[in-house]
Amino acid sequence: MSKQRVLTGITTTGTPHLGNYVGAIRPAIEASQNSDIESFFFLADYHALIKCQDPKLVHQSTTEIAATWLALGLDTDNTMFYRQSDIREIPELTWMLNCICAKGLMNRAHAYKGAVDANLAENEDADKAITMGLFSYPVLMAADILMFGANKVPVGKDQIQHVEMARDMAQRFNHIYSSKKNPLLTLPEYVVDDNVAILQGLDGRKMSKSYGNTIPLFLTEKQLQKHINKIKTNLLEPGEPKDPNDSTVFQIWKAFANEEQLAEMTQAYADGIGWGDAKKKLFALVNEEIAEAREKYNDLLTRPQDIEAELQKGAEKARKLSVPLMEQVREAVGIFGLK
């Protein structure tokens, strides 16, 4: 029985924060250690161009995100870890899919509709500042998925639509260009983990760059302590019992603690631990888990050639799959030379 292929796209803009780590990075790395799964992780730098036109930032951010995953223990010998732009077959497949994808399907994409609605709300032209990159990026995402025959694609609920679109495009392509018995493109399925931890940020809302309430992942110890000290708390004094269910400090503690540590902090809340003490303990717990990775991350950034070597190793492995698939796709659509 062949292994299930699970493909994960990694955003290459912005600084990873504790919420990204707990909600996505840590579980993905743990899942990649399952011997029944063939894991694909790619740095989505083509996608980054939709929102960022600063070449230095695009390059730097891709390097930093790659260093983050490597520092946190991603085993590149047992996974496919590659930069999207190193797989030149992906934009080629994107064009093939563009040619069979209905415009009406793209009109229904959430990101495009959201941008149009925002323009109309401000009495602007519906398509103001909307590029073809934004409009058709579900096609690029479909190519990312279909290129490697992914069976499962872990996503948040906001991305379910894009996997369904990839499935629609694969079905359409197969209907036109291949037989029912031997479909060329694999139909993917989305996977939403309802148990994914969603961390609260400094202000108690979901930790998100758009809210400006994040705790960046690889802060120095001093900066990490400062950020944790900024977590919003209520006015209960030391000695007064506190409700764990109404505490951002406790919620982050829960994401990093083992069962014994969780029981200890639950009791400490009942006993009225002071917020200052609770935050000191939270800093120590978080720092213990990420300190080694922080050191590796900072070391890797001084050796960009080693990061590049890992990405090239991944690209070489990935292209052993993408090159033959594109040969089949080209032949199927009628683009090939004399044989």
mmCIF file of C-alpha atoms in Angstrom:
data_model
loop_
_atom_site.group_PDB
_atom_site.id
_atom_site.type_symbol
_atom_site.label_atom_id
_atom_site.label_comp_id
_atom_site.label_asym_id
_atom_site.label_seq_id
_atom_site.Cartn_x
_atom_site.Cartn_y
_atom_site.Cartn_z
ATOM 1 C CA MET A 1 0.000 0.000 0.000
ATOM 2 C CA SER A 2 1.425 3.397 -1.014
ATOM 3 C CA LYS A 3 1.860 6.092 1.596
ATOM 4 C CA GLN A 4 -0.612 8.945 1.930
ATOM 5 C CA ARG A 5 0.833 12.189 0.605
ATOM 6 C CA VAL A 6 0.185 15.185 2.844
ATOM 7 C CA LEU A 7 1.116 18.631 1.519
ATOM 8 C CA THR A 8 1.504 21.797 3.585
ATOM 9 C CA GLY A 9 2.170 25.275 2.224
ATOM 10 C CA ILE A 10 4.189 27.623 4.429
ATOM 11 C CA THR A 11 3.549 31.372 4.204
ATOM 12 C CA THR A 12 6.811 33.247 3.710
ATOM 13 C CA THR A 13 5.784 36.691 4.879
ATOM 14 C CA GLY A 14 5.987 38.083 8.387
ATOM 15 C CA THR A 15 7.652 36.845 11.555
ATOM 16 C CA PRO A 16 6.412 33.519 12.998
ATOM 17 C CA HIS A 17 4.850 33.887 16.443
ATOM 18 C CA LEU A 18 3.903 31.528 19.273
ATOM 19 C CA GLY A 19 0.438 31.074 17.751
ATOM 20 C CA ASN A 20 1.942 29.865 14.456
ATOM 21 C CA TYR A 21 4.231 27.525 16.365
ATOM 22 C CA VAL A 22 1.551 25.938 18.536
ATOM 23 C CA GLY A 23 -1.212 25.907 15.917
ATOM 24 C CA ALA A 24 0.700 24.881 12.799
ATOM 25 C CA ILE A 25 4.449 24.339 12.968
ATOM 26 C CA ARG A 26 4.737 22.032 15.984
ATOM 27 C CA PRO A 27 1.859 19.702 14.961
ATOM 28 C CA ALA A 28 3.059 19.592 11.340
ATOM 29 C CA ILE A 29 6.577 18.569 12.362
ATOM 30 C CA GLU A 30 5.161 15.928 14.723
ATOM 31 C CA ALA A 31 2.867 14.574 11.990
ATOM 32 C CA SER A 32 5.786 14.393 9.539
ATOM 33 C CA GLN A 33 7.418 11.792 11.777
ATOM 34 C CA ASN A 34 4.580 9.323 10.997
ATOM 35 C CA SER A 35 6.094 6.595 8.822
ATOM 36 C CA ASP A 36 2.735 6.020 7.060
ATOM 37 C CA ILE A 37 2.770 9.538 5.639
ATOM 38 C CA GLU A 38 4.837 11.123 2.879
ATOM 39 C CA SER A 39 5.072 14.775 3.930
ATOM 40 C CA PHE A 40 5.590 17.720 1.578
ATOM 41 C CA PHE A 41 6.376 21.172 2.962
ATOM 42 C CA PHE A 42 6.917 24.087 0.610
ATOM 43 C CA LEU A 43 7.821 27.738 1.096
ATOM 44 C CA ALA A 44 5.178 29.657 -0.845
ATOM 45 C CA ASP A 45 7.345 32.453 -2.220
ATOM 46 C CA TYR A 46 5.377 32.851 -5.483
ATOM 47 C CA HIS A 47 2.310 33.483 -3.331
ATOM 48 C CA ALA A 48 4.266 36.091 -1.360
ATOM 49 C CA LEU A 49 4.538 38.256 -4.494
ATOM 50 C CA ILE A 50 0.790 38.894 -4.372
ATOM 51 C CA LYS A 51 1.143 41.015 -1.245
ATOM 52 C CA CYS A 52 4.793 42.055 -1.207
ATOM 53 C CA GLN A 53 6.718 43.857 -3.946
ATOM 54 C CA ASP A 54 9.876 44.406 -1.898
ATOM 55 C CA PRO A 55 12.481 42.004 -3.391
ATOM 56 C CA LYS A 56 14.787 42.141 -0.349
ATOM 57 C CA LEU A 57 11.923 41.386 2.010
ATOM 58 C CA VAL A 58 10.643 38.489 -0.131
ATOM 59 C CA HIS A 59 14.100 36.903 -0.165
ATOM 60 C CA GLN A 60 14.917 37.593 3.494
ATOM 61 C CA SER A 61 11.559 36.368 4.758
ATOM 62 C CA THR A 62 11.835 33.111 2.797
ATOM 63 C CA THR A 63 15.277 32.478 4.315
ATOM 64 C CA GLU A 64 14.054 33.239 7.840
ATOM 65 C CA ILE A 65 10.987 31.002 7.568
ATOM 66 C CA ALA A 66 13.129 28.153 6.197
ATOM 67 C CA ALA A 67 15.537 28.612 9.122
ATOM 68 C CA THR A 68 12.581 28.538 11.537
ATOM 69 C CA TRP A 69 11.335 25.131 10.379
ATOM 70 C CA LEU A 70 14.840 23.676 10.243
ATOM 71 C CA ALA A 71 15.676 24.981 13.717
ATOM 72 C CA LEU A 72 12.477 23.493 15.128
ATOM 73 C CA GLY A 73 13.512 20.037 14.005
ATOM 74 C CA LEU A 74 11.985 19.320 10.603
ATOM 75 C CA ASP A 75 13.734 16.193 9.318
ATOM 76 C CA THR A 76 14.484 16.974 5.678
ATOM 77 C CA ASP A 77 15.702 13.429 5.037
ATOM 78 C CA ASN A 78 12.215 12.048 5.684
ATOM 79 C CA THR A 79 10.205 14.887 4.166
ATOM 80 C CA MET A 80 10.098 16.981 1.006
ATOM 81 C CA PHE A 81 11.083 20.514 2.068
ATOM 82 C CA TYR A 82 11.408 22.847 -0.898
ATOM 83 C CA ARG A 83 10.982 26.394 -2.129
ATOM 84 C CA GLN A 84 8.002 26.741 -4.454
ATOM 85 C CA SER A 85 9.937 28.856 -6.965
ATOM 86 C CA ASP A 86 12.588 26.129 -7.378
ATOM 87 C CA ILE A 87 9.970 23.851 -8.936
ATOM 88 C CA ARG A 88 9.717 25.452 -12.376
ATOM 89 C CA GLU A 89 7.003 23.007 -13.390
ATOM 90 C CA ILE A 90 4.552 24.633 -10.943
ATOM 91 C CA PRO A 91 3.945 27.837 -12.976
ATOM 92 C CA GLU A 92 3.721 25.705 -16.111
ATOM 93 C CA LEU A 93 0.999 23.543 -14.564
ATOM 94 C CA THR A 94 -0.661 26.724 -13.314
ATOM 95 C CA TRP A 95 -1.051 27.880 -16.919
ATOM 96 C CA MET A 96 -2.485 24.517 -17.990
ATOM 97 C CA LEU A 97 -5.033 24.763 -15.167
ATOM 98 C CA ASN A 98 -5.807 28.392 -16.031
ATOM 99 C CA CYS A 99 -6.866 27.182 -19.459
ATOM 100 C CA ILE A 100 -9.507 24.811 -18.094
ATOM 101 C CA CYS A 101 -10.551 26.797 -14.997
ATOM 102 C CA ALA A 102 -13.835 28.708 -15.311
ATOM 103 C CA LYS A 103 -13.606 32.416 -14.521
ATOM 104 C CA GLY A 104 -16.871 32.050 -12.619
ATOM 105 C CA LEU A 105 -15.118 29.730 -10.177
ATOM 106 C CA MET A 106 -12.502 32.397 -9.461
ATOM 107 C CA ASN A 107 -15.229 35.034 -9.073
ATOM 108 C CA ARG A 108 -16.424 33.088 -6.023
ATOM 109 C CA ALA A 109 -13.024 32.991 -4.295
ATOM 110 C CA HIS A 110 -13.258 34.483 -0.797
ATOM 111 C CA ALA A 111 -10.152 36.670 -1.047
ATOM 112 C CA TYR A 112 -11.261 38.232 -4.331
ATOM 113 C CA LYS A 113 -14.848 38.766 -3.151
ATOM 114 C CA GLY A 114 -13.554 40.278 0.092
ATOM 115 C CA ALA A 115 -11.344 42.746 -1.800
ATOM 116 C CA VAL A 116 -14.233 43.737 -4.095
ATOM 117 C CA ASP A 117 -16.594 44.226 -1.154
ATOM 118 C CA ALA A 118 -14.012 46.399 0.616
ATOM 119 C CA ASN A 119 -13.638 48.570 -2.506
ATOM 120 C CA LEU A 120 -17.390 48.974 -2.937
ATOM 121 C CA ALA A 121 -17.807 49.853 0.745
ATOM 122 C CA GLU A 122 -15.448 52.782 0.156
ATOM 123 C CA ASN A 123 -17.256 53.794 -3.056
ATOM 124 C CA GLU A 124 -14.242 52.802 -5.141
ATOM 125 C CA ASP A 125 -14.111 50.892 -8.414
ATOM 126 C CA ALA A 126 -14.809 47.217 -7.663
ATOM 127 C CA ASP A 127 -11.420 46.078 -8.967
ATOM 128 C CA LYS A 128 -9.256 48.860 -7.573
ATOM 129 C CA ALA A 129 -5.739 47.518 -6.711
ATOM 130 C CA ILE A 130 -6.812 43.926 -7.424
ATOM 131 C CA THR A 131 -4.125 42.131 -9.423
ATOM 132 C CA MET A 132 -4.442 38.957 -11.441
ATOM 133 C CA GLY A 133 -2.206 37.399 -8.792
ATOM 134 C CA LEU A 134 -4.869 37.971 -6.143
ATOM 135 C CA PHE A 135 -7.700 36.993 -8.494
ATOM 136 C CA SER A 136 -6.209 33.727 -9.704
ATOM 137 C CA TYR A 137 -4.037 32.598 -6.807
ATOM 138 C CA PRO A 138 -6.371 29.620 -6.151
ATOM 139 C CA VAL A 139 -5.110 28.283 -9.506
ATOM 140 C CA LEU A 140 -1.493 28.535 -8.336
ATOM 141 C CA MET A 141 -2.489 26.836 -5.087
ATOM 142 C CA ALA A 142 -4.173 24.086 -7.115
ATOM 143 C CA ALA A 143 -0.929 23.572 -9.056
ATOM 144 C CA ASP A 144 1.000 23.337 -5.769
ATOM 145 C CA ILE A 145 -1.320 20.560 -4.629
ATOM 146 C CA LEU A 146 -1.867 18.663 -7.876
ATOM 147 C CA MET A 147 1.801 18.690 -8.931
ATOM 148 C CA PHE A 148 2.675 16.187 -6.220
ATOM 149 C CA GLY A 149 -0.489 14.091 -6.129
ATOM 150 C CA ALA A 150 -1.351 15.191 -2.601
ATOM 151 C CA ASN A 151 -4.080 13.070 -1.013
ATOM 152 C CA LYS A 152 -4.547 15.279 2.036
ATOM 153 C CA VAL A 153 -4.062 19.024 2.503
ATOM 154 C CA PRO A 154 -4.232 20.287 6.115
ATOM 155 C CA VAL A 155 -5.861 23.740 6.112
ATOM 156 C CA GLY A 156 -7.702 26.197 8.283
ATOM 157 C CA LYS A 157 -11.408 26.606 7.647
ATOM 158 C CA ASP A 158 -10.751 29.733 5.567
ATOM 159 C CA GLN A 159 -8.751 27.645 3.059
ATOM 160 C CA ILE A 160 -11.225 24.788 2.535
ATOM 161 C CA GLN A 161 -12.609 26.528 -0.546
ATOM 162 C CA HIS A 162 -9.203 26.515 -2.257
ATOM 163 C CA VAL A 163 -8.723 22.765 -1.843
ATOM 164 C CA GLU A 164 -12.236 22.219 -3.198
ATOM 165 C CA MET A 165 -11.319 24.420 -6.179
ATOM 166 C CA ALA A 166 -8.162 22.355 -6.749
ATOM 167 C CA ARG A 167 -10.328 19.257 -6.744
ATOM 168 C CA ASP A 168 -12.717 20.855 -9.270
ATOM 169 C CA MET A 169 -9.808 21.745 -11.560
ATOM 170 C CA ALA A 170 -8.335 18.246 -11.317
ATOM 171 C CA GLN A 171 -11.703 16.693 -12.205
ATOM 172 C CA ARG A 172 -12.125 19.044 -15.167
ATOM 173 C CA PHE A 173 -8.599 18.385 -16.428
ATOM 174 C CA ASN A 174 -8.997 14.627 -16.073
ATOM 175 C CA HIS A 175 -12.382 14.723 -17.828
ATOM 176 C CA ILE A 176 -10.886 16.512 -20.836
ATOM 177 C CA TYR A 177 -7.435 14.949 -21.058
ATOM 178 C CA SER A 178 -7.344 11.519 -19.427
ATOM 179 C CA SER A 179 -9.421 8.370 -19.084
ATOM 180 C CA LYS A 180 -11.553 7.453 -16.093
ATOM 181 C CA LYS A 181 -9.417 4.374 -15.527
ATOM 182 C CA ASN A 182 -6.132 6.320 -15.535
ATOM 183 C CA PRO A 183 -6.758 9.865 -14.257
ATOM 184 C CA LEU A 184 -3.666 12.028 -14.581
ATOM 185 C CA LEU A 185 -4.261 14.291 -11.592
ATOM 186 C CA THR A 186 -5.016 13.072 -8.057
ATOM 187 C CA LEU A 187 -8.126 14.528 -6.405
ATOM 188 C CA PRO A 188 -7.091 16.045 -3.060
ATOM 189 C CA GLU A 189 -9.068 16.211 0.169
ATOM 190 C CA TYR A 190 -8.835 18.923 2.779
ATOM 191 C CA VAL A 191 -8.167 18.114 6.428
ATOM 192 C CA VAL A 192 -9.272 20.511 9.159
ATOM 193 C CA ASP A 193 -8.052 19.696 12.643
ATOM 194 C CA ASP A 194 -10.690 21.035 15.035
ATOM 195 C CA ASN A 195 -8.289 20.393 17.913
ATOM 196 C CA VAL A 196 -5.671 22.838 16.661
ATOM 197 C CA ALA A 197 -4.712 25.165 19.473
ATOM 198 C CA ILE A 198 -5.583 28.792 18.738
ATOM 199 C CA LEU A 199 -3.534 30.959 21.082
ATOM 200 C CA GLN A 200 -4.770 34.219 22.484
ATOM 201 C CA GLY A 201 -2.570 37.257 21.978
ATOM 202 C CA LEU A 202 -1.442 40.007 24.334
ATOM 203 C CA ASP A 203 -4.906 41.601 24.322
ATOM 204 C CA GLY A 204 -6.925 38.398 24.757
ATOM 205 C CA ARG A 205 -8.031 38.207 21.116
ATOM 206 C CA LYS A 206 -6.724 35.523 18.756
ATOM 207 C CA MET A 207 -2.958 35.947 18.329
ATOM 208 C CA SER A 208 -2.631 37.490 14.876
ATOM 209 C CA LYS A 209 -0.279 39.822 13.045
ATOM 210 C CA SER A 210 -3.314 41.814 11.865
ATOM 211 C CA TYR A 211 -4.186 42.599 15.510
ATOM 212 C CA GLY A 212 -0.600 43.513 16.417
ATOM 213 C CA ASN A 213 -0.873 41.322 19.528
ATOM 214 C CA THR A 214 1.672 38.597 18.807
ATOM 215 C CA ILE A 215 4.604 37.180 20.723
ATOM 216 C CA PRO A 216 7.279 36.541 18.061
ATOM 217 C CA LEU A 217 8.758 33.053 18.258
ATOM 218 C CA PHE A 218 12.488 33.707 18.511
ATOM 219 C CA LEU A 219 12.748 36.806 20.675
ATOM 220 C CA THR A 220 15.729 37.085 22.987
ATOM 221 C CA GLU A 221 15.031 35.945 26.547
ATOM 222 C CA LYS A 222 14.763 39.550 27.703
ATOM 223 C CA GLN A 223 12.356 40.476 24.905
ATOM 224 C CA LEU A 224 10.282 37.328 25.482
ATOM 225 C CA GLN A 225 9.893 38.207 29.166
ATOM 226 C CA LYS A 226 8.884 41.776 28.214
ATOM 227 C CA HIS A 227 6.233 40.554 25.787
ATOM 228 C CA ILE A 228 4.802 38.073 28.284
ATOM 229 C CA ASN A 229 4.667 40.864 30.884
ATOM 230 C CA LYS A 230 2.428 42.814 28.453
ATOM 231 C CA ILE A 231 -0.284 40.125 28.465
ATOM 232 C CA LYS A 232 -3.537 41.715 29.548
ATOM 233 C CA THR A 233 -4.857 40.488 32.934
ATOM 234 C CA ASN A 234 -7.674 41.478 35.290
ATOM 235 C CA LEU A 235 -7.312 43.442 38.513
ATOM 236 C CA LEU A 236 -7.442 40.503 40.932
ATOM 237 C CA GLU A 237 -4.767 40.815 43.625
ATOM 238 C CA PRO A 238 -2.336 38.108 44.812
ATOM 239 C CA GLY A 239 -4.186 35.744 47.143
ATOM 240 C CA GLU A 240 -7.481 36.101 45.286
ATOM 241 C CA PRO A 241 -8.529 32.946 43.384
ATOM 242 C CA LYS A 242 -8.402 33.349 39.603
ATOM 243 C CA ASP A 243 -10.382 31.679 36.819
ATOM 244 C CA PRO A 244 -8.109 29.719 34.404
ATOM 245 C CA ASN A 245 -10.828 29.824 31.734
ATOM 246 C CA ASP A 246 -10.715 33.616 31.670
ATOM 247 C CA SER A 247 -6.930 34.024 31.477
ATOM 248 C CA THR A 248 -4.654 34.460 28.464
ATOM 249 C CA VAL A 249 -1.663 33.599 30.660
ATOM 250 C CA PHE A 250 -3.228 30.244 31.547
ATOM 251 C CA GLN A 251 -4.335 29.587 27.971
ATOM 252 C CA ILE A 252 -0.761 29.957 26.689
ATOM 253 C CA TRP A 253 0.518 27.911 29.651
ATOM 254 C CA LYS A 254 -1.834 25.096 28.657
ATOM 255 C CA ALA A 255 -0.358 25.008 25.132
ATOM 256 C CA PHE A 256 3.161 24.382 26.475
ATOM 257 C CA ALA A 257 2.582 22.445 29.708
ATOM 258 C CA ASN A 258 2.506 18.708 30.377
ATOM 259 C CA GLU A 259 -0.282 17.222 32.511
ATOM 260 C CA GLU A 260 1.626 17.651 35.761
ATOM 261 C CA GLN A 261 2.483 21.294 35.009
ATOM 262 C CA LEU A 262 -1.105 21.948 33.992
ATOM 263 C CA ALA A 263 -2.394 20.558 37.311
ATOM 264 C CA GLU A 264 0.162 22.631 39.243
ATOM 265 C CA MET A 265 -0.862 25.892 37.558
ATOM 266 C CA THR A 266 -4.569 25.095 37.945
ATOM 267 C CA GLN A 267 -3.981 24.729 41.686
ATOM 268 C CA ALA A 268 -1.874 27.894 41.758
ATOM 269 C CA TYR A 269 -4.777 29.825 40.203
ATOM 270 C CA ALA A 270 -7.137 28.439 42.844
ATOM 271 C CA ASP A 271 -4.636 29.509 45.515
ATOM 272 C CA GLY A 272 -4.521 33.043 44.127
ATOM 273 C CA ILE A 273 -1.120 33.214 42.401
ATOM 274 C CA GLY A 274 -0.125 36.794 41.595
ATOM 275 C CA TRP A 275 -0.080 37.811 37.934
ATOM 276 C CA GLY A 276 3.609 38.717 38.139
ATOM 277 C CA ASP A 277 4.503 35.247 39.401
ATOM 278 C CA ALA A 278 2.252 33.562 36.833
ATOM 279 C CA LYS A 279 3.944 35.472 34.021
ATOM 280 C CA LYS A 280 7.432 34.614 35.325
ATOM 281 C CA LYS A 281 6.500 30.922 35.363
ATOM 282 C CA LEU A 282 5.007 31.211 31.856
ATOM 283 C CA PHE A 283 8.215 32.804 30.553
ATOM 284 C CA ALA A 284 10.311 29.979 32.051
ATOM 285 C CA LEU A 285 8.048 27.303 30.541
ATOM 286 C CA VAL A 286 7.948 28.806 27.025
ATOM 287 C CA ASN A 287 11.631 29.652 27.055
ATOM 288 C CA GLU A 288 12.563 26.100 28.062
ATOM 289 C CA GLU A 289 10.772 24.694 25.006
ATOM 290 C CA ILE A 290 12.102 27.130 22.410
ATOM 291 C CA ALA A 291 15.560 28.082 23.748
ATOM 292 C CA GLU A 292 17.455 25.369 21.868
ATOM 293 C CA ALA A 293 15.600 26.092 18.625
ATOM 294 C CA ARG A 294 16.248 29.840 19.051
ATOM 295 C CA GLU A 295 19.977 29.151 19.295
ATOM 296 C CA LYS A 296 19.863 26.920 16.193
ATOM 297 C CA TYR A 297 17.823 29.534 14.322
ATOM 298 C CA ASN A 298 20.283 32.339 15.038
ATOM 299 C CA ASP A 299 23.169 30.053 14.103
ATOM 300 C CA LEU A 300 21.498 29.056 10.816
ATOM 301 C CA LEU A 301 21.006 32.691 9.841
ATOM 302 C CA THR A 302 24.789 33.129 9.977
ATOM 303 C CA ARG A 303 25.087 30.213 7.529
ATOM 304 C CA PRO A 304 22.634 31.016 4.714
ATOM 305 C CA GLN A 305 24.528 28.666 2.408
ATOM 306 C CA ASP A 306 23.488 25.738 4.629
ATOM 307 C CA ILE A 307 19.839 26.794 4.467
ATOM 308 C CA GLU A 308 20.166 27.021 0.688
ATOM 309 C CA ALA A 309 21.734 23.566 0.537
ATOM 310 C CA GLU A 310 18.748 22.093 2.384
ATOM 311 C CA LEU A 311 16.324 23.800 -0.008
ATOM 312 C CA GLN A 312 18.232 22.603 -3.049
ATOM 313 C CA LYS A 313 18.264 19.063 -1.649
ATOM 314 C CA GLY A 314 14.492 19.300 -1.303
ATOM 315 C CA ALA A 315 14.053 20.751 -4.792
ATOM 316 C CA GLU A 316 16.070 17.937 -6.311
ATOM 317 C CA LYS A 317 13.862 15.331 -4.623
ATOM 318 C CA ALA A 318 10.662 17.193 -5.523
ATOM 319 C CA ARG A 319 11.589 17.578 -9.179
ATOM 320 C CA LYS A 320 11.957 13.816 -9.503
ATOM 321 C CA LEU A 321 8.166 13.881 -9.205
ATOM 322 C CA SER A 322 7.291 17.171 -10.913
ATOM 323 C CA VAL A 323 9.343 16.662 -14.097
ATOM 324 C CA PRO A 324 7.769 13.322 -15.109
ATOM 325 C CA LEU A 325 4.266 14.535 -14.242
ATOM 326 C CA MET A 326 4.670 17.606 -16.454
ATOM 327 C CA GLU A 327 5.915 15.405 -19.298
ATOM 328 C CA GLN A 328 2.650 13.460 -19.015
ATOM 329 C CA VAL A 329 0.600 16.656 -18.789
ATOM 330 C CA ARG A 330 2.287 18.178 -21.840
ATOM 331 C CA GLU A 331 1.661 15.045 -23.851
ATOM 332 C CA ALA A 332 -1.945 14.894 -22.678
ATOM 333 C CA VAL A 333 -2.670 18.453 -23.859
ATOM 334 C CA GLY A 334 -0.768 18.009 -27.112
ATOM 335 C CA ILE A 335 2.367 20.026 -26.417
ATOM 336 C CA PHE A 336 5.357 17.868 -27.385
ATOM 337 C CA GLY A 337 7.828 17.409 -30.195
ATOM 338 C CA LEU A 338 8.299 14.570 -32.656
ATOM 339 C CA LYS A 339 8.876 11.162 -31.101
#
